[in-house]
XYZ file of C-alpha atoms in Angstrom:
544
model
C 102.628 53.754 -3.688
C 104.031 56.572 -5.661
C 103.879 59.958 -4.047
C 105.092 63.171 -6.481
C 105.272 66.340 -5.520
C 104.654 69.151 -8.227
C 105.652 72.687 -7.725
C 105.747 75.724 -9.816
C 104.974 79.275 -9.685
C 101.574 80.228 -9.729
C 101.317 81.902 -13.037
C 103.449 79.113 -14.741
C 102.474 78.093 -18.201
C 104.213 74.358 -18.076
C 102.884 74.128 -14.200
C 99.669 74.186 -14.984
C 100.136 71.530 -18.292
C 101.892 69.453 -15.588
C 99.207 69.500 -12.732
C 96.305 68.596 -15.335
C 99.079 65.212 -16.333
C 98.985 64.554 -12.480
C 95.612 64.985 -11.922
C 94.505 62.517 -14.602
C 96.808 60.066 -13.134
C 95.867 60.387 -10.016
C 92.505 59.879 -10.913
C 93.124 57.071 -13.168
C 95.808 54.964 -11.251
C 94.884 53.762 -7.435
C 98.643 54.131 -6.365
C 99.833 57.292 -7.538
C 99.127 60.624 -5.518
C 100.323 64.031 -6.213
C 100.640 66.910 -3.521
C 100.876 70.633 -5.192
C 102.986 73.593 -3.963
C 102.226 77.102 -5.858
C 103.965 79.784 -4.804
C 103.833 83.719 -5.850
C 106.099 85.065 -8.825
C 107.410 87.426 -6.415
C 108.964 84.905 -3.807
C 109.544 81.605 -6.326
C 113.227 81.851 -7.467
C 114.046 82.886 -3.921
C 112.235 79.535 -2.486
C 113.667 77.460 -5.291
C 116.784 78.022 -3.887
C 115.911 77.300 -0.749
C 114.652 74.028 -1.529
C 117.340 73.108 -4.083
C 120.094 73.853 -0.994
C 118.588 72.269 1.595
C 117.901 68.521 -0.454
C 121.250 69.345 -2.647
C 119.718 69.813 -5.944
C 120.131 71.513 -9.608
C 116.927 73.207 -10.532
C 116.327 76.617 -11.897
C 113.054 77.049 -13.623
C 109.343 76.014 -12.869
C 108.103 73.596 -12.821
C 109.880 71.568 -10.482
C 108.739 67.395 -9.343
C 110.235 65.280 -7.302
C 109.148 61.536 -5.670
C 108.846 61.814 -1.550
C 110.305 58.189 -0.860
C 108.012 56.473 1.311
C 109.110 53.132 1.813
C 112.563 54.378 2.967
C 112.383 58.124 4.246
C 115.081 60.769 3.363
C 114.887 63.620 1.248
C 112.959 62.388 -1.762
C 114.283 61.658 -5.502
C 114.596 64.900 -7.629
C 112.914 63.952 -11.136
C 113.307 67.433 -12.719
C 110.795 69.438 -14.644
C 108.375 69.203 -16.986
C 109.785 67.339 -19.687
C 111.147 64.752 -17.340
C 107.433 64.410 -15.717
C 106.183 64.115 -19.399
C 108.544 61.586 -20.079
C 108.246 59.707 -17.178
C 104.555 59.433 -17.279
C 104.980 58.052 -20.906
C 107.445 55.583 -19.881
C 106.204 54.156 -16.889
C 102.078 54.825 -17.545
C 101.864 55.162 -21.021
C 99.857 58.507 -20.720
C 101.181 61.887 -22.450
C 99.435 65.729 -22.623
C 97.854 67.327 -25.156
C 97.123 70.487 -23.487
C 97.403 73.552 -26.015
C 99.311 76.781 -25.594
C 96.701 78.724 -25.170
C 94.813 76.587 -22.620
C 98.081 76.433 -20.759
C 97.983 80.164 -20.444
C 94.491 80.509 -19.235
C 94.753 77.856 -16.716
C 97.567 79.490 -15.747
C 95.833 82.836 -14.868
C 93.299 80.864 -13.346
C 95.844 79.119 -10.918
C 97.876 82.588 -10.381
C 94.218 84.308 -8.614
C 93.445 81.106 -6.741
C 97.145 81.438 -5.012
C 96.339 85.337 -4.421
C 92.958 84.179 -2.817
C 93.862 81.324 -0.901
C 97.179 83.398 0.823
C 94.602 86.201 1.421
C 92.320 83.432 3.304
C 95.077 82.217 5.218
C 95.891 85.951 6.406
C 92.434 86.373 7.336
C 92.334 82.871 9.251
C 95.518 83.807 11.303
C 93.592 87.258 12.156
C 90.794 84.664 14.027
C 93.484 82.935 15.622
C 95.628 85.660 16.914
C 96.615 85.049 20.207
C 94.230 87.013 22.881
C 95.936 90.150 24.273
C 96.269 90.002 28.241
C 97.661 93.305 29.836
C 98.901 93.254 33.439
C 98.858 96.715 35.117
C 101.079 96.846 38.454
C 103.149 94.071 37.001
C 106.147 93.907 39.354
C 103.814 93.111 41.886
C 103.512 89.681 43.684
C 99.674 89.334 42.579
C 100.744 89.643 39.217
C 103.735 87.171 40.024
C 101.306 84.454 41.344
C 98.672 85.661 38.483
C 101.065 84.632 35.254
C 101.206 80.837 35.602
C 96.893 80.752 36.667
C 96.280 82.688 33.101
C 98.602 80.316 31.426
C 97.136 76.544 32.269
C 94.473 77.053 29.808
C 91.743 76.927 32.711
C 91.131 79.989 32.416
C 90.693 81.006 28.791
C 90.507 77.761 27.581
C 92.350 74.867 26.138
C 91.617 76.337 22.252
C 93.181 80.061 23.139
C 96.573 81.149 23.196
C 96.986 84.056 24.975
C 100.086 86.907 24.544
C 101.142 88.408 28.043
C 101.827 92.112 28.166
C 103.504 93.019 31.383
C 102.832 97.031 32.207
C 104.695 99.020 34.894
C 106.883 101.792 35.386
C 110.463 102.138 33.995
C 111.988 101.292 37.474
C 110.239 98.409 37.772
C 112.126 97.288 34.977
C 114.396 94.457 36.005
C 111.806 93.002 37.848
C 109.498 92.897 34.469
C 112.148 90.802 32.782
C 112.725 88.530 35.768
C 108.475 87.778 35.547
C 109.080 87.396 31.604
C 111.928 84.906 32.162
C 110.487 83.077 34.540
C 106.848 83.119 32.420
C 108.737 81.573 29.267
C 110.266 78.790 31.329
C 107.315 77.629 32.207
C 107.012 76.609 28.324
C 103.155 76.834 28.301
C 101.394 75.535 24.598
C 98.396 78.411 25.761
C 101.404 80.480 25.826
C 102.509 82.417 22.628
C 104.385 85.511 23.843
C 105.669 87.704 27.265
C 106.412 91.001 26.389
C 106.722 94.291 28.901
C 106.191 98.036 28.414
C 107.255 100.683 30.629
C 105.940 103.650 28.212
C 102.614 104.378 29.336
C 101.638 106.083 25.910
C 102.044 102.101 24.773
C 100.004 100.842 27.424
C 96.837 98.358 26.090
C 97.650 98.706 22.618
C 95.772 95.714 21.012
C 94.022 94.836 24.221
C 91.653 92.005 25.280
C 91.753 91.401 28.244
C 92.729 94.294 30.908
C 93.495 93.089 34.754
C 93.956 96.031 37.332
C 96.092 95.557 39.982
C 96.595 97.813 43.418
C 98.882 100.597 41.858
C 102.198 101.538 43.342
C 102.282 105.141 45.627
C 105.734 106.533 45.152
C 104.894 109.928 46.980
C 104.339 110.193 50.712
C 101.000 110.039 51.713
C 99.373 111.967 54.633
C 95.682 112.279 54.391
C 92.768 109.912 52.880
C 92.168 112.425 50.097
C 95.868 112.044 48.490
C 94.808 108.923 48.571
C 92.089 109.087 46.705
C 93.173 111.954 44.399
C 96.583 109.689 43.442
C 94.223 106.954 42.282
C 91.879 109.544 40.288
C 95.054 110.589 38.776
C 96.099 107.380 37.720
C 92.354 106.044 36.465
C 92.175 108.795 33.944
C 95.361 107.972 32.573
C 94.452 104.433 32.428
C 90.881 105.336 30.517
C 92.338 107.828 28.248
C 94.765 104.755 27.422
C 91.878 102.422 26.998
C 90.073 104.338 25.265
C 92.818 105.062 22.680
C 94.643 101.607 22.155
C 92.201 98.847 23.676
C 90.177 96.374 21.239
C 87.005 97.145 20.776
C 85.507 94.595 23.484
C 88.103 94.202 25.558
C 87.407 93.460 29.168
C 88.903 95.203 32.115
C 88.878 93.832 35.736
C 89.575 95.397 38.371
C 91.232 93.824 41.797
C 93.180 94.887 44.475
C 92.806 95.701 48.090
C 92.553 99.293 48.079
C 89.901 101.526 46.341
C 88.172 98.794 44.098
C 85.420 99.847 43.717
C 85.867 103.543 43.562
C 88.961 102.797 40.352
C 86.291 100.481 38.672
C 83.678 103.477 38.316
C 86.697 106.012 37.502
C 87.763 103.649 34.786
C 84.218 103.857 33.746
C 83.942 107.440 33.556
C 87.434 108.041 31.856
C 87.115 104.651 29.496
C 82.976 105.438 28.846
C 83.253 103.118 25.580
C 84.202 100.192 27.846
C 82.079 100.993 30.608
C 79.957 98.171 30.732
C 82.606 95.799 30.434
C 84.777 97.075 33.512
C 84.098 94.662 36.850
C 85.510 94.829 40.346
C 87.122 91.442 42.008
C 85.198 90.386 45.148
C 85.882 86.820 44.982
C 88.788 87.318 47.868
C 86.633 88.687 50.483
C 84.258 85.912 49.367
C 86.824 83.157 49.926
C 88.068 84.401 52.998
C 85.084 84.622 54.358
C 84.113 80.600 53.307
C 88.079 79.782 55.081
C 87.019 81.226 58.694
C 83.461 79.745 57.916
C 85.042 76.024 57.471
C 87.525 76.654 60.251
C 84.683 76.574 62.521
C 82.479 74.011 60.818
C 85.678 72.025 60.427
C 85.296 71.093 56.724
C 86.806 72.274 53.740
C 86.231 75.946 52.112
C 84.779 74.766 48.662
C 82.206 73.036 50.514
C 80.133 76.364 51.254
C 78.757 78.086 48.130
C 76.581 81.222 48.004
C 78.668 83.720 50.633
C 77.251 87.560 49.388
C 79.511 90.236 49.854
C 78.052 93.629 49.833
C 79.013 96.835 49.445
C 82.729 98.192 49.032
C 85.023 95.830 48.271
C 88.369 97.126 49.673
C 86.203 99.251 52.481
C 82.772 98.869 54.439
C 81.330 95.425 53.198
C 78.624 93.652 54.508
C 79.206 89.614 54.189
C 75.783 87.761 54.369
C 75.138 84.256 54.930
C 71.904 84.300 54.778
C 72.001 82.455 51.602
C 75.247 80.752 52.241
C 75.065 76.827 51.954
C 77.046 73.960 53.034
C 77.636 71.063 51.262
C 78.927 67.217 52.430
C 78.928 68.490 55.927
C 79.512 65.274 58.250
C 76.570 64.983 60.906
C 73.424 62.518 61.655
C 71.734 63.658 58.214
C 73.163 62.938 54.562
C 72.567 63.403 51.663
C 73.134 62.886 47.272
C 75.982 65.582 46.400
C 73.952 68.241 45.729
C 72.466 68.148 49.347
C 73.236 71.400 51.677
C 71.912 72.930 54.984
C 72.199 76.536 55.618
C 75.418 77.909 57.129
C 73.209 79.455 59.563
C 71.288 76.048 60.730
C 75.123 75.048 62.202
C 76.041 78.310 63.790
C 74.832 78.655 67.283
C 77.104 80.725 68.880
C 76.053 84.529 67.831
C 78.673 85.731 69.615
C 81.760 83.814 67.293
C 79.488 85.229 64.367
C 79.689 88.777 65.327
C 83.361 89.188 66.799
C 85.548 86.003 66.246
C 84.385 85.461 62.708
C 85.329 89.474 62.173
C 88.843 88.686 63.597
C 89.423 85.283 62.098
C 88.738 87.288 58.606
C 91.411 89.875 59.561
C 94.222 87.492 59.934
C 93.492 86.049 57.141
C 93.969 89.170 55.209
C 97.236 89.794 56.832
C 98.260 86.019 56.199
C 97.762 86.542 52.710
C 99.436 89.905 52.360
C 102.534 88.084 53.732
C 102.197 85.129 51.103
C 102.156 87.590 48.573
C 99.172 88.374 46.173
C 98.186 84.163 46.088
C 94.306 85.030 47.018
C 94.252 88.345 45.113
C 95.821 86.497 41.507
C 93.404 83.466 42.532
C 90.098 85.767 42.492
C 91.486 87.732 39.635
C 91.599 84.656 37.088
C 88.693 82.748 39.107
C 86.369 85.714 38.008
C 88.118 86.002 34.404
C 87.361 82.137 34.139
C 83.675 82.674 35.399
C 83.236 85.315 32.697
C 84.263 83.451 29.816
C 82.845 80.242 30.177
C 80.299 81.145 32.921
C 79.633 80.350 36.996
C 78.598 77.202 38.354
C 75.171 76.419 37.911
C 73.029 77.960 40.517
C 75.352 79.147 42.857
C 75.697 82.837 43.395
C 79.137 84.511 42.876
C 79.759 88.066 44.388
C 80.639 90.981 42.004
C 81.314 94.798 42.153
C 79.489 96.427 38.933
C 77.598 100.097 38.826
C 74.514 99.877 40.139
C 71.393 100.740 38.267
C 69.107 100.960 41.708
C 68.933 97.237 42.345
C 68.313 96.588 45.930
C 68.046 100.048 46.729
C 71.482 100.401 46.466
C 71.921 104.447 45.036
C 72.982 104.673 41.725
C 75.844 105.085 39.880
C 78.226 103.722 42.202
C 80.535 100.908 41.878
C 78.683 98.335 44.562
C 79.451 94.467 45.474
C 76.042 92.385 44.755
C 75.019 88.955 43.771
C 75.476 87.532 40.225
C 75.954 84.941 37.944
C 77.633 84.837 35.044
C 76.760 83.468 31.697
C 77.129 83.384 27.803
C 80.695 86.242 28.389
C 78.413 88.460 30.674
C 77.251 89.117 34.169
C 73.469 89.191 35.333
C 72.308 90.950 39.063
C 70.200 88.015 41.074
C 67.768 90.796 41.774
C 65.191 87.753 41.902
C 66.524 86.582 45.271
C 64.480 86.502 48.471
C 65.063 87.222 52.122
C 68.034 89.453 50.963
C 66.866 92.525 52.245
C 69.750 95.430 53.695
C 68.536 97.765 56.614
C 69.041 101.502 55.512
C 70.924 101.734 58.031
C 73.315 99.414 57.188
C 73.007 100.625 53.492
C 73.552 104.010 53.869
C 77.024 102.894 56.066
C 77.999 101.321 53.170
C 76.990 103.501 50.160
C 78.177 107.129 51.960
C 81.405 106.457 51.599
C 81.559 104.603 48.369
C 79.387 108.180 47.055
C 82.060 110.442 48.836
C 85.160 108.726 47.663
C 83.663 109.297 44.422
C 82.948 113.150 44.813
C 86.337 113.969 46.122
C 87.983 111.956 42.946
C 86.221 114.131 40.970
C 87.008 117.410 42.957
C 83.203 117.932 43.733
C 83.892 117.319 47.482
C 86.810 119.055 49.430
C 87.131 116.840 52.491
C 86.184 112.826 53.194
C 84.000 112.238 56.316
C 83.225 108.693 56.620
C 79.619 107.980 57.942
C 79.360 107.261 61.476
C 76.527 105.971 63.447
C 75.128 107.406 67.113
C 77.118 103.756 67.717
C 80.869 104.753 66.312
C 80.242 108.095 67.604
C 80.130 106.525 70.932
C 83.543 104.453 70.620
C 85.985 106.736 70.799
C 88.491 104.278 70.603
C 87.531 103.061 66.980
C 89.797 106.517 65.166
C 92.741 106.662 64.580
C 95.189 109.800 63.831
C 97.302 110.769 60.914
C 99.693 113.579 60.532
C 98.537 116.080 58.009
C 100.228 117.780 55.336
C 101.039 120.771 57.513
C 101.905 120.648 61.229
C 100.671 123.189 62.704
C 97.060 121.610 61.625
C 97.313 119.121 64.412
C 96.494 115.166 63.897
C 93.159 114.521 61.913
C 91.160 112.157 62.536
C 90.320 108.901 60.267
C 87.232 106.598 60.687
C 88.789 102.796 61.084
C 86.660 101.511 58.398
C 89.507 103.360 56.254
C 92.491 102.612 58.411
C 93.776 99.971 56.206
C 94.593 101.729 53.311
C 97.368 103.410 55.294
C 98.493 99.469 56.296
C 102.034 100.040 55.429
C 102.692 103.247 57.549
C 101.794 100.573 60.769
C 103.378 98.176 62.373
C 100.926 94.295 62.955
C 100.908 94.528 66.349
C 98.988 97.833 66.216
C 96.449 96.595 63.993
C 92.954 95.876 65.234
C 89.386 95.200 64.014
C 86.247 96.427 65.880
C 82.662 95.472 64.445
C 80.065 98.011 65.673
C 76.352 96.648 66.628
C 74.675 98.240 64.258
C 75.774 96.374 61.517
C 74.169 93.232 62.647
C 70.537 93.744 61.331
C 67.890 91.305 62.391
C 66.140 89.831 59.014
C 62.911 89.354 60.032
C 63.315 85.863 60.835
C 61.763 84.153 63.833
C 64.706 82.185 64.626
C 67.428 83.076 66.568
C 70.088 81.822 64.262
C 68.391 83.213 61.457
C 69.297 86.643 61.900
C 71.650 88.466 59.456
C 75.145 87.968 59.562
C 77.745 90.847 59.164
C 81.366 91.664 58.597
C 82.922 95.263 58.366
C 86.144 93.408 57.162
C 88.189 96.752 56.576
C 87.144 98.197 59.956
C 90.586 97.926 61.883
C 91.930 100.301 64.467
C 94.791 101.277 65.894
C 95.486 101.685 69.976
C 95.744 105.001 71.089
């Protein structure tokens, strides 16, 4: 078979008298075939010379043809231009042209604006493919560390998307930046495209499609719950303004962490309004800790029990309910097909390890994976990302933190952890489920301090006071103190269900977790093991 290559520039006169010769062979003769190369006026002599270096040739006008050697590889066989084609095609197929001047010119014009069109398609075809922006806030952290290799495997995003890393952080953080982008190349990913940092916030999310969160750095001393809260505001309006400003039009921003979740998701929404119904909080790791004491004590494995709710604050007062909670290929006298469960309930006799030992067990935990650094957090980060883009798994119910429109009862316009699914890129509220009633009691624990948090970001509320039942009020043991700014104000009092955000400041073996009665509602059930099951995960105290 005889395979020619012709190529000219686009607007070439004796090009386009040579491509109609081709194409009529071509058509004519079963073994010849002819592949065509235009290329602009603007860039031909320069790619002429290209080509004529790199096979060692003498050619300097258009058109030039050459024969790719099939049967024995190498370079190909330069036959010249468009006289030699002419006289080639007379010689060996007895076929000549008769195309005129002037229909040589006009087919040349015609071939010059299909080149302009079809470059112009290919520029608008490598806009669709662009590689999907991620930005990584916090990114010197460990969570973000753990995070980079998840978001490359192509499980997340999918196998079809290449994704472009963009590692944000603060100029110190520098060298650690370039370490995660080192380390992030080597790992050669194909879903991979690009690693890139910034340490110039005015930079931050330019492009963006994707927008992950993490727990932000506190270079300042802290002494009271309110610098804690106003140093996040601080930072979430920066971050919005940002968004805001540089972000793609639909980008998505997740938010995850162990401190203030859900009180930096609805700042984010009030400083990045445009995005606001496309900013989420991570509950997935409360969720999965949760399911790990549940299978210690069932002893089977965590991805056997689906459908854990986690309600309420995120980082702070939650409320973990397994009143919905299933468990699936559980060894005992009854089996089932795969998709046979019995209630996590049903197999829990002992009230007591419900209420207290499952409330510790889900402590350590938390401090086991603050030592293995960010693992769970970077796991519920992209597990929630993946859910979002391609969906959750069939009926099973996956816990969320979104603003809440009055579902439940829950008050509005705070940030709040409830049941979802996700599907087709977006999030729906179960608000259909049964039996998933919240006490007030146990509702207005939860949503009082997610509402003051929320009014002292904003300034409308001088002082925090955490809610307390007739119950804490009568466990004096469950505050701790803090110094205050000044100290001549004397030690100040903080409820334990916000104890861990000052974590660092204390040593393990002071840390302690206390659940109080009255979060343990009774459901209405008959049954004793029926009754609601609760976990005030952050509430950890220190000895006095």
């Amino acid at each position: 078979m005889a395979k020619f290559v012709l190529a000219g520039e686009a607007d070439c006169p004796y090009y386009a008298k040579a491509e109609l010769l081709a194409d009529y062979l071509q058509k004519n003769l079963p073994d010849f075939r002819i592949h065509k190369i235009t290329q602009h006026p603007d860039v031909w002599e320069e790619w002429l010379k290209d080509l004529c270096k790199k096979n060692r040739w003498s050619h300097n006008k258009s058109p030039i043809i050459w024969r790719e050697l099939l049967d024995r590889g190498g370079k190909g066989l330069l036959l010249g231009g468009y006289n030699e084609f002419l006289e080639h095609a007379q010689l060996y197929y007895g076929v000549t042209s008769s195309m005129t001047t002037e229909l040589m010119k006009r087919v040349a014009e015609e071939n010059l604006g299909t080149h302009i069109e079809k470059e112009l398609e290919k520029e608008s075809l490598k806009g669709l493919v662009n590689p999907l922006q991620v930005w990584i806030t916090s990114a010197s952290s460990l969570a973000c560390y753990h995070l980079i290799p998840i978001l490359t495997s192509g499980e997340v995003f999918g196998p079809q998307m290449e994704i472009s890393i963009n590692l944000f952080d603060s100029k110190h953080t520098e060298e650690i930046l370039i370490s995660h982008k080192q380390e992030a190349e080597d790992l050669a990913s194909p879903y991979l495209q690009s690693v890139s940092i910034c340490t110039q916030a005015e930079e931050a999310f330019h492009g963006a499609h994707v927008i992950i969160i993490l727990d932000d750095h506190v270079d300042k001393e802290i002494y009271s719950l309110e610098d804690c809260i106003h140093s996040r505001a601080s930072l979430c309006q920066l971050y919005g303004s940002l968004i805001e400003k540089n972000a793609c039009k639909f980008a998505r921003i997740i938010v995850g962490g162990k401190t203030f979740v859900n009180l930096k998701t609805a700042l984010l929404m009030k400083y990045a309004p445009t995005f606001a119904c496309n900013i989420i909080a991570v509950a997935l790791g409360v969720e999965g800790q949760a399911k790990a004491a549940l299978a210690r004590k069932l002893k089977i494995t965590p991805s056997c029990i689906k459908d854990v709710i986690i309600w309420g604050n995120i980082s702070g007062n939650n409320y973990v309910d397994l009143r919905k909670a299933k468990v699936y290929r559980y060894e005992s006298a009854i089996w089932g097909p795969p998709h046979y469960s019995r209630p996590v309930l049903s197999l829990l006799f002992d009230r007591e390890w419900v209420s207290r030992e499952f409330v510790a067990s889900l402590k350590t935990l938390a401090a086991t994976g603050r030592r293995l650094g960010g693992m769970l957090a970077a796991h519920s980060v992209a597990t929630t990302l993946r859910y979002w883009c391609h969906g959750s798994p069939p009926g099973e119910i996956v816990s969320l933190g979104v603003l809440s429109e009055g579902q439940f009862g829950i008050p509005k316009g705070i940030v709040f952890s409830m049941p979802v699914k996700f599907e087709n890129g977006t999030w729906v509220v179960l608000t259909d489920l049964k039996n998933t009633e919240i006490s007030q009691q146990v509702m207005t624990r939860m949503a009082s301090d997610l509402i003051q948090e929320k009014l002292v970001a904003l300034g409308e509320l001088a002082n925090f006071q955490p809610y307390q039942s007739e119950t804490d009020l009568n466990q004096e043991d469950v505050n701790t103190t803090l110094p205050t700014k000044s100290d001549h104000q004397g030690r100040r009092k903080v409820s334990n269900d916000y104890k861990d955000l000052f974590t660092d400041l204390m040593p393990d073996d002071e840390k302690d977790l206390i659940l109080s009665d009255d979060l343990i509602p009774q459901t209405g059930f008959e049954k004793p093991q029926s009754q609601e099951r609760t976990n005030d995960s952050e509430g950890k105290a220190m000895e006095q």
